[in-house]
């Protein structure tokens, strides 16, 4: 570590670390972060309890959630946090394994640098290994879902849930996740099927058991009617989505009205009321019979809505508004002013759906939009004992729905339970021997690093990791090396059965994952490891002390 300012050359105050020091420090930070999430990997992984600075508690074993709440300060550690967020955004599942893999790749790269192999050679070796691994997954390990049918989707959802709180009732929740994703199917201009998960709203209500959670057809909103005098059901609904107040018109701040004649005061008040009445009349004439606003509705406006037989709903969240606009084909109206400076309401701004009705659930009322015109929508109502359980159930369900969506869109699945990693490890080791360049050692280390996933799975399940991983590798070795591949074809999908502590055929047992999830996690982990490995100098600028 050297001091800048002392030499007086740079004019910078601060300290600088370079070479092996900074590399070791970065690797240690990443390994420390990976060790936090390591024990939460797999179907028998344990949960973490995180308490933030204001005392809010979160109990979870979702990698991305844990890392988000950790508030990591170390710059290299932040790369891993962003990596988990990226995996969560792109794939939705596999966040823990991507962080563990990246940290293992870094650790092994650091060992190679200690053996006097230049980081550039390691980086090119890792890149080559990554390309070969992804190619091998797509060509040899993936299976098409068409042959496996709906069963494959349910199994993929179950595999995703196996490490989460919903594991016990995975049959029930897996079919709920699959049905919800299939219900929002839409086809884009290119003729591709898309499954927008934002069209599925997950609501949480305390009370009853988790098995009493249910799917609701239509988009459910966690709000109730503004007045009990409003109808509970509206058929052939036309929905006005407003982003302004439905309260008595007031002059904006800073505008003063000076009245010299006291008799005019009442006329001003009457006009204020009339302005609001005219606005509501405009909407009703345009055909609106359901009015949602992000702001408030006062008693006077409510009276007009009740008289017109409309449902009014106030304080709707902005996010919910945007989603309702999307699924009903409406537009959010910010102001009634038109180009001429007058007020008018365009009927084309209204969204439409077959029915809007209110339903009581637990202590709350829900407003449900059924038969939306523009896009199909669905909702899931989760029931559970307390806030922690419900939050974790929501995360688990979101992950498994992402998993189902990826399987449907990419149409490829791979066996789970460490099968892909063990198979790639054998393949890449053999591939490394065919190279006569410096990258050989880096690829061999990459192959070894992949085994961290099956090893961690076995350790978390309280099994003998060394013995199990050795058996798993032997199976995959036979599947790849034999002269008669048909004889050992079954073994190419051998994975760990962590319930019994044995090896089984993962495909046959229904332990499957989207192929895209594996490809992305390997490429993201490699890129993150390379990003950190490239750093050989860290300069921290000292804060200037303010004089005064």
mmCIF file of N, CA and C in Angstrom, residues 248 257-272:
data_model
loop_
_atom_site.group_PDB
_atom_site.id
_atom_site.type_symbol
_atom_site.label_atom_id
_atom_site.label_comp_id
_atom_site.label_asym_id
_atom_site.label_seq_id
_atom_site.Cartn_x
_atom_site.Cartn_y
_atom_site.Cartn_z
ATOM 1 N N UNK A 248 -63.588 18.843 -3.960
ATOM 2 C CA UNK A 248 -64.072 20.185 -4.291
ATOM 3 C C UNK A 248 -62.942 21.028 -4.862
ATOM 4 N N UNK A 257 -58.087 35.268 -4.364
ATOM 5 C CA UNK A 257 -59.274 35.899 -4.942
ATOM 6 C C UNK A 257 -59.718 36.987 -3.966
ATOM 7 N N UNK A 258 -59.690 38.233 -4.415
ATOM 8 C CA UNK A 258 -60.092 39.342 -3.537
ATOM 9 C C UNK A 258 -61.531 39.718 -3.895
ATOM 10 N N UNK A 259 -62.409 39.596 -2.905
ATOM 11 C CA UNK A 259 -63.832 39.843 -3.140
ATOM 12 C C UNK A 259 -64.230 41.156 -2.458
ATOM 13 N N UNK A 260 -64.809 42.067 -3.229
ATOM 14 C CA UNK A 260 -65.250 43.337 -2.640
ATOM 15 C C UNK A 260 -66.722 43.272 -2.252
ATOM 16 N N UNK A 261 -67.468 42.419 -2.974
ATOM 17 C CA UNK A 261 -68.907 42.311 -2.705
ATOM 18 C C UNK A 261 -69.179 40.985 -1.982
ATOM 19 N N UNK A 262 -69.539 41.011 -0.677
ATOM 20 C CA UNK A 262 -69.715 39.760 0.097
ATOM 21 C C UNK A 262 -70.779 38.831 -0.501
ATOM 22 N N UNK A 263 -71.723 39.376 -1.243
ATOM 23 C CA UNK A 263 -72.771 38.509 -1.807
ATOM 24 C C UNK A 263 -72.213 37.581 -2.881
ATOM 25 N N UNK A 264 -71.068 37.954 -3.447
ATOM 26 C CA UNK A 264 -70.459 37.115 -4.498
ATOM 27 C C UNK A 264 -69.747 35.886 -3.916
ATOM 28 N N UNK A 265 -69.496 35.928 -2.588
ATOM 29 C CA UNK A 265 -68.731 34.845 -1.960
ATOM 30 C C UNK A 265 -69.413 33.496 -2.151
ATOM 31 N N UNK A 266 -70.753 33.499 -1.938
ATOM 32 C CA UNK A 266 -71.484 32.248 -2.094
ATOM 33 C C UNK A 266 -71.443 31.773 -3.548
ATOM 34 N N UNK A 267 -71.496 32.733 -4.485
ATOM 35 C CA UNK A 267 -71.458 32.367 -5.912
ATOM 36 C C UNK A 267 -70.132 31.688 -6.254
ATOM 37 N N UNK A 268 -69.031 32.152 -5.628
ATOM 38 C CA UNK A 268 -67.712 31.527 -5.878
ATOM 39 C C UNK A 268 -67.729 30.088 -5.350
ATOM 40 N N UNK A 269 -68.280 29.921 -4.134
ATOM 41 C CA UNK A 269 -68.333 28.563 -3.559
ATOM 42 C C UNK A 269 -69.174 27.633 -4.427
ATOM 43 N N UNK A 270 -70.305 28.145 -4.894
ATOM 44 C CA UNK A 270 -71.170 27.323 -5.753
ATOM 45 C C UNK A 270 -70.449 26.923 -7.028
ATOM 46 N N UNK A 271 -69.701 27.877 -7.586
ATOM 47 C CA UNK A 271 -68.980 27.595 -8.844
ATOM 48 C C UNK A 271 -67.919 26.513 -8.622
ATOM 49 N N UNK A 272 -67.249 26.581 -7.445
ATOM 50 C CA UNK A 272 -66.238 25.554 -7.128
ATOM 51 C C UNK A 272 -66.883 24.167 -7.138
#
